[in-house]
mmCIF file of C-alpha atoms and ligand atoms in Angstrom:
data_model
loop_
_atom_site.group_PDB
_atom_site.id
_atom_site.type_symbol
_atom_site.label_atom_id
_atom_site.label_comp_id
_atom_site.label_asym_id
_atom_site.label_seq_id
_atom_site.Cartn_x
_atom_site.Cartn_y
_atom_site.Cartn_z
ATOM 1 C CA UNK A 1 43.816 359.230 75.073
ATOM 2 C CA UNK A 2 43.076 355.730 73.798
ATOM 3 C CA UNK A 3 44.849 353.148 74.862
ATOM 4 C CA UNK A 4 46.211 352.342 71.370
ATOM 5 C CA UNK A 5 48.389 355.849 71.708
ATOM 6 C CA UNK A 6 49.549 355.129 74.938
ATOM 7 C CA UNK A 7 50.218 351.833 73.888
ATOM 8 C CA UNK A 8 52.318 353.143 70.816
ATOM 9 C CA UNK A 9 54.602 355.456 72.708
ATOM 10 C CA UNK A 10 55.225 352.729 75.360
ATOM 11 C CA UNK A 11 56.236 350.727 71.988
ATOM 12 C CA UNK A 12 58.200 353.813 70.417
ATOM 13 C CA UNK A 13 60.358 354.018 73.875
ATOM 14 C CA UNK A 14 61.518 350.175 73.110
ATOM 15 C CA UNK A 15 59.118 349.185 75.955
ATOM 16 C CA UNK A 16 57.604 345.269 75.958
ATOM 17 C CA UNK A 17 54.484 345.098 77.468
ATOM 18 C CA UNK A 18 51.509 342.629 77.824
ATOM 19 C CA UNK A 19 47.902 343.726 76.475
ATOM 20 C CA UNK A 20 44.927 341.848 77.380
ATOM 21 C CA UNK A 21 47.059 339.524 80.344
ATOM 22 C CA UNK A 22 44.616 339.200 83.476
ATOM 23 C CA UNK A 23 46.571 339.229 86.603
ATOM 24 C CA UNK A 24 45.444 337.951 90.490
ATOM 25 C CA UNK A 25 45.197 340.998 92.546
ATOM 26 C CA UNK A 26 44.473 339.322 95.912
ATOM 27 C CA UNK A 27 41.881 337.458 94.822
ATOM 28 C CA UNK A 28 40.510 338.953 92.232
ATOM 29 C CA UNK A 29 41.095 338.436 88.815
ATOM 30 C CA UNK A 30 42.002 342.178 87.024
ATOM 31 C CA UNK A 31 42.754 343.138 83.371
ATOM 32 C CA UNK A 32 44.745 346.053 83.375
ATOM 33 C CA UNK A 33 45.639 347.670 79.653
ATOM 34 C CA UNK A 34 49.272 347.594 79.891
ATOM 35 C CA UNK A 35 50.956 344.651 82.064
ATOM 36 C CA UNK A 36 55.126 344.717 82.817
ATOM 37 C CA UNK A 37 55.067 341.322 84.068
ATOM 38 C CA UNK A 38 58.392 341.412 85.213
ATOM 39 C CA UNK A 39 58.538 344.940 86.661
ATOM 40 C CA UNK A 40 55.293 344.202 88.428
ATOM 41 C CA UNK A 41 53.897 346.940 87.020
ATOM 42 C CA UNK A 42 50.163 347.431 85.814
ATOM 43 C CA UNK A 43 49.070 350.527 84.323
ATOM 44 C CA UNK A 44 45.762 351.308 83.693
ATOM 45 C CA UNK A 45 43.927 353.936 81.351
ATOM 46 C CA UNK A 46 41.210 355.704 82.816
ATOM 47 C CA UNK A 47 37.845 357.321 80.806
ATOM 48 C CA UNK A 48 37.316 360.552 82.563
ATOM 49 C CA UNK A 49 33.628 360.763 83.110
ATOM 50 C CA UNK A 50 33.768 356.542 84.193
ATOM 51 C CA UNK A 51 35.951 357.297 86.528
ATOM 52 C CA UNK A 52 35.909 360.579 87.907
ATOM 53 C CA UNK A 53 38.455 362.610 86.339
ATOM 54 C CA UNK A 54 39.003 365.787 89.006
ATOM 55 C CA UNK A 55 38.883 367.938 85.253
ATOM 56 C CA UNK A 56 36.119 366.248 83.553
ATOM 57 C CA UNK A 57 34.051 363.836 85.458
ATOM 58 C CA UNK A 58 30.723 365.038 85.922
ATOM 59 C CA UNK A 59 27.309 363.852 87.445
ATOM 60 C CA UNK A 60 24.808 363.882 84.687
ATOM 61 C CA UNK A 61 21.671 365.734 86.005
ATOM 62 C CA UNK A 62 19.283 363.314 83.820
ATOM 63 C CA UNK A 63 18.766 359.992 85.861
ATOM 64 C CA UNK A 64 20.895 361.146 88.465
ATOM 65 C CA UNK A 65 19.808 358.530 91.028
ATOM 66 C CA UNK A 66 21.212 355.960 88.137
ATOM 67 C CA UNK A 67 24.667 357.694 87.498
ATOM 68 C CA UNK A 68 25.458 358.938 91.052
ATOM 69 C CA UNK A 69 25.751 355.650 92.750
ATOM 70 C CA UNK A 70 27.165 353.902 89.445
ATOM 71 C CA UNK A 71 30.147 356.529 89.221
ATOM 72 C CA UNK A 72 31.230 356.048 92.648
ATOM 73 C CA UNK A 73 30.916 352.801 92.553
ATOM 74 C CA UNK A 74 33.213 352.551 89.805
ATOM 75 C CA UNK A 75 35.488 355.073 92.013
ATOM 76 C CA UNK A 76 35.309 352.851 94.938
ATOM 77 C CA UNK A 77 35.743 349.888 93.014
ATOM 78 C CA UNK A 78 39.085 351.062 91.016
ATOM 79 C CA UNK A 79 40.604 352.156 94.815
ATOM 80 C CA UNK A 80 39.294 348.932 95.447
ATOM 81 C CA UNK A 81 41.921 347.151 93.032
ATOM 82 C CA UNK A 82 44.564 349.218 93.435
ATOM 83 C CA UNK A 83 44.461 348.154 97.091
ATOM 84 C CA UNK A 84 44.572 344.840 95.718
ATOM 85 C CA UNK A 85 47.219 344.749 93.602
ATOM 86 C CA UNK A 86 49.300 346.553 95.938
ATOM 87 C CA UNK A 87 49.362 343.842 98.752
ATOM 88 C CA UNK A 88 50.347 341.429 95.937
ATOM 89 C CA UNK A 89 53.168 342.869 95.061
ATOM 90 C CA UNK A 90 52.374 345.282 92.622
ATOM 91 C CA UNK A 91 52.734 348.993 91.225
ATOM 92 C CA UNK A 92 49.676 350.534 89.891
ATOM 93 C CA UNK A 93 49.994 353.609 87.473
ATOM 94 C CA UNK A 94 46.396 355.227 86.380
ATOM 95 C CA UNK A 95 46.211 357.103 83.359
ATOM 96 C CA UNK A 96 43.776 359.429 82.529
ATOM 97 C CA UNK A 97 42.145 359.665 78.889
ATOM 98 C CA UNK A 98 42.812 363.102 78.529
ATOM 99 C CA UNK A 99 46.584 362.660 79.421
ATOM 100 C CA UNK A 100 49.337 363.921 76.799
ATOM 101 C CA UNK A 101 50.525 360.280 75.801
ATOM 102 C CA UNK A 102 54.574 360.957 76.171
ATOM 103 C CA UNK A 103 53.683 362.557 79.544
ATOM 104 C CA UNK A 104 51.776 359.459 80.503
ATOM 105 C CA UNK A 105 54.731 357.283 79.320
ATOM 106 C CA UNK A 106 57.205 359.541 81.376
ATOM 107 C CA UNK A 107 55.345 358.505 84.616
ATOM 108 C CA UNK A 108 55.539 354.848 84.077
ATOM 109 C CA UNK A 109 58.977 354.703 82.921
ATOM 110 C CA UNK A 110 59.660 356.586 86.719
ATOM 111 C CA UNK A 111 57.225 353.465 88.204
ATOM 112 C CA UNK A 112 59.428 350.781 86.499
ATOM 113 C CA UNK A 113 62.860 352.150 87.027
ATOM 114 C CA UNK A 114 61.447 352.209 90.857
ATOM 115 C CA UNK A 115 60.763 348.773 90.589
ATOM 116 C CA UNK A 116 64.391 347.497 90.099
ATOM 117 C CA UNK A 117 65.857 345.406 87.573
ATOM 118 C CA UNK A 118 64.749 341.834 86.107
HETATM 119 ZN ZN1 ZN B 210 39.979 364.098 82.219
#
Protein backbone atom coordinates (compact mmCIF):
# COMPACT_ATOMS: atom_id res chain seq x y z
CA UNK A 1 0.00 0.00 0.00
CA UNK A 2 1.42 3.38 -1.00
CA UNK A 3 1.35 5.92 1.11
CA UNK A 4 -0.90 8.05 -1.14
CA UNK A 5 -3.90 5.33 -0.26
CA UNK A 6 -3.27 5.37 3.19
CA UNK A 7 -3.01 8.88 3.04
CA UNK A 8 -6.51 9.14 1.23
CA UNK A 9 -8.51 7.10 3.66
CA UNK A 10 -6.91 8.99 6.62
CA UNK A 11 -8.37 12.09 4.45
CA UNK A 12 -11.81 10.25 3.64
CA UNK A 13 -12.27 9.65 7.65
CA UNK A 14 -12.10 13.71 8.05
CA UNK A 15 -8.57 13.13 9.48
CA UNK A 16 -5.83 16.31 9.26
CA UNK A 17 -2.56 15.17 9.08
CA UNK A 18 0.99 16.52 8.27
CA UNK A 19 3.03 14.92 5.22
CA UNK A 20 6.58 15.57 4.81
CA UNK A 21 6.89 17.42 8.71
CA UNK A 22 10.32 16.13 10.28
CA UNK A 23 9.96 15.73 13.93
CA UNK A 24 12.96 15.46 16.91
CA UNK A 25 12.86 12.00 18.17
CA UNK A 26 15.47 12.36 20.95
CA UNK A 27 17.88 13.68 19.00
CA UNK A 28 17.40 12.69 15.90
CA UNK A 29 15.71 14.32 13.29
CA UNK A 30 12.82 11.66 11.69
CA UNK A 31 10.34 12.05 8.77
CA UNK A 32 7.59 9.92 9.36
CA UNK A 33 4.72 9.76 6.36
CA UNK A 34 1.82 10.76 8.33
CA UNK A 35 2.42 13.28 11.41
CA UNK A 36 -0.77 14.14 14.07
CA UNK A 37 1.07 16.87 15.57
CA UNK A 38 -1.26 17.36 18.16
CA UNK A 39 -2.12 13.75 19.02
CA UNK A 40 1.58 13.02 19.07
CA UNK A 41 1.13 10.54 16.82
CA UNK A 42 3.56 9.42 13.91
CA UNK A 43 2.69 6.72 11.68
CA UNK A 44 4.89 5.28 9.44
CA UNK A 45 4.47 3.05 6.18
CA UNK A 46 6.66 0.27 5.90
CA UNK A 47 8.02 -1.55 2.32
CA UNK A 48 7.96 -5.17 3.16
CA UNK A 49 11.17 -6.53 1.83
CA UNK A 50 13.09 -2.94 3.38
CA UNK A 51 11.94 -3.71 6.36
CA UNK A 52 11.30 -7.14 7.11
CA UNK A 53 7.78 -7.85 6.71
CA UNK A 54 7.21 -11.39 8.87
CA UNK A 55 4.97 -12.30 5.28
CA UNK A 56 7.21 -11.01 2.70
CA UNK A 57 10.62 -9.92 3.66
CA UNK A 58 13.12 -12.06 2.30
CA UNK A 59 17.02 -12.35 2.12
CA UNK A 60 17.97 -12.26 -1.48
CA UNK A 61 20.41 -15.20 -2.10
CA UNK A 62 22.42 -13.00 -4.83
CA UNK A 63 24.94 -10.69 -2.88
CA UNK A 64 23.80 -11.92 0.25
CA UNK A 65 26.73 -10.57 2.28
CA UNK A 66 25.36 -6.99 0.80
CA UNK A 67 21.57 -7.44 1.69
CA UNK A 68 21.89 -9.40 4.98
CA UNK A 69 23.58 -6.80 7.03
CA UNK A 70 21.72 -3.85 5.08
CA UNK A 71 18.15 -5.38 5.98
CA UNK A 72 18.83 -5.64 9.54
CA UNK A 73 20.28 -2.72 9.73
CA UNK A 74 17.34 -1.07 8.49
CA UNK A 75 15.40 -3.40 11.17
CA UNK A 76 17.58 -2.26 13.91
CA UNK A 77 17.55 1.13 12.84
CA UNK A 78 13.52 1.55 12.58
CA UNK A 79 13.39 -0.14 16.45
CA UNK A 80 15.95 2.27 16.79
CA UNK A 81 13.46 5.32 16.20
CA UNK A 82 10.65 4.03 17.56
CA UNK A 83 12.62 3.92 20.81
CA UNK A 84 13.22 7.38 20.11
CA UNK A 85 10.19 8.81 19.58
CA UNK A 86 8.73 7.04 22.37
CA UNK A 87 10.85 8.73 25.19
CA UNK A 88 9.80 12.03 23.54
CA UNK A 89 6.55 11.73 23.96
CA UNK A 90 5.31 10.01 21.15
CA UNK A 91 3.04 7.12 19.63
CA UNK A 92 4.45 5.26 16.80
CA UNK A 93 2.04 3.23 14.45
CA UNK A 94 3.98 1.08 11.56
CA UNK A 95 2.19 0.19 8.61
CA UNK A 96 3.00 -2.37 6.41
CA UNK A 97 2.78 -1.97 2.44
CA UNK A 98 0.78 -4.83 2.00
CA UNK A 99 -1.82 -3.65 4.65
CA UNK A 100 -5.66 -3.29 3.55
CA UNK A 101 -5.68 0.66 3.74
CA UNK A 102 -9.15 1.04 5.93
CA UNK A 103 -7.64 -1.66 8.21
CA UNK A 104 -4.49 0.38 8.52
CA UNK A 105 -6.61 3.53 9.21
CA UNK A 106 -8.68 1.54 11.89
CA UNK A 107 -5.42 1.04 13.93
CA UNK A 108 -4.42 4.60 14.04
CA UNK A 109 -7.70 6.01 14.72
CA UNK A 110 -7.43 3.36 18.09
CA UNK A 111 -3.62 5.12 18.60
CA UNK A 112 -5.13 8.68 18.54
CA UNK A 113 -8.29 8.21 20.48
CA UNK A 114 -5.57 6.66 23.11
CA UNK A 115 -3.82 9.70 22.99
CA UNK A 116 -6.55 12.00 24.49
CA UNK A 117 -8.01 15.06 23.29
CA UNK A 118 -6.34 18.45 21.95
ZN1 LIG B 1 4.27 -7.59 3.69
Amino acid sequence: MPERRLRSELHRQGLRFRVDHPINASGLRVRPDVVFTARRVAVFVDGCFWHGCPQHGSFPKANADYWVPKLLRNAERDREIDARLHRAGWQVVRVWEHEDPTAAVERILDVIASAGVN
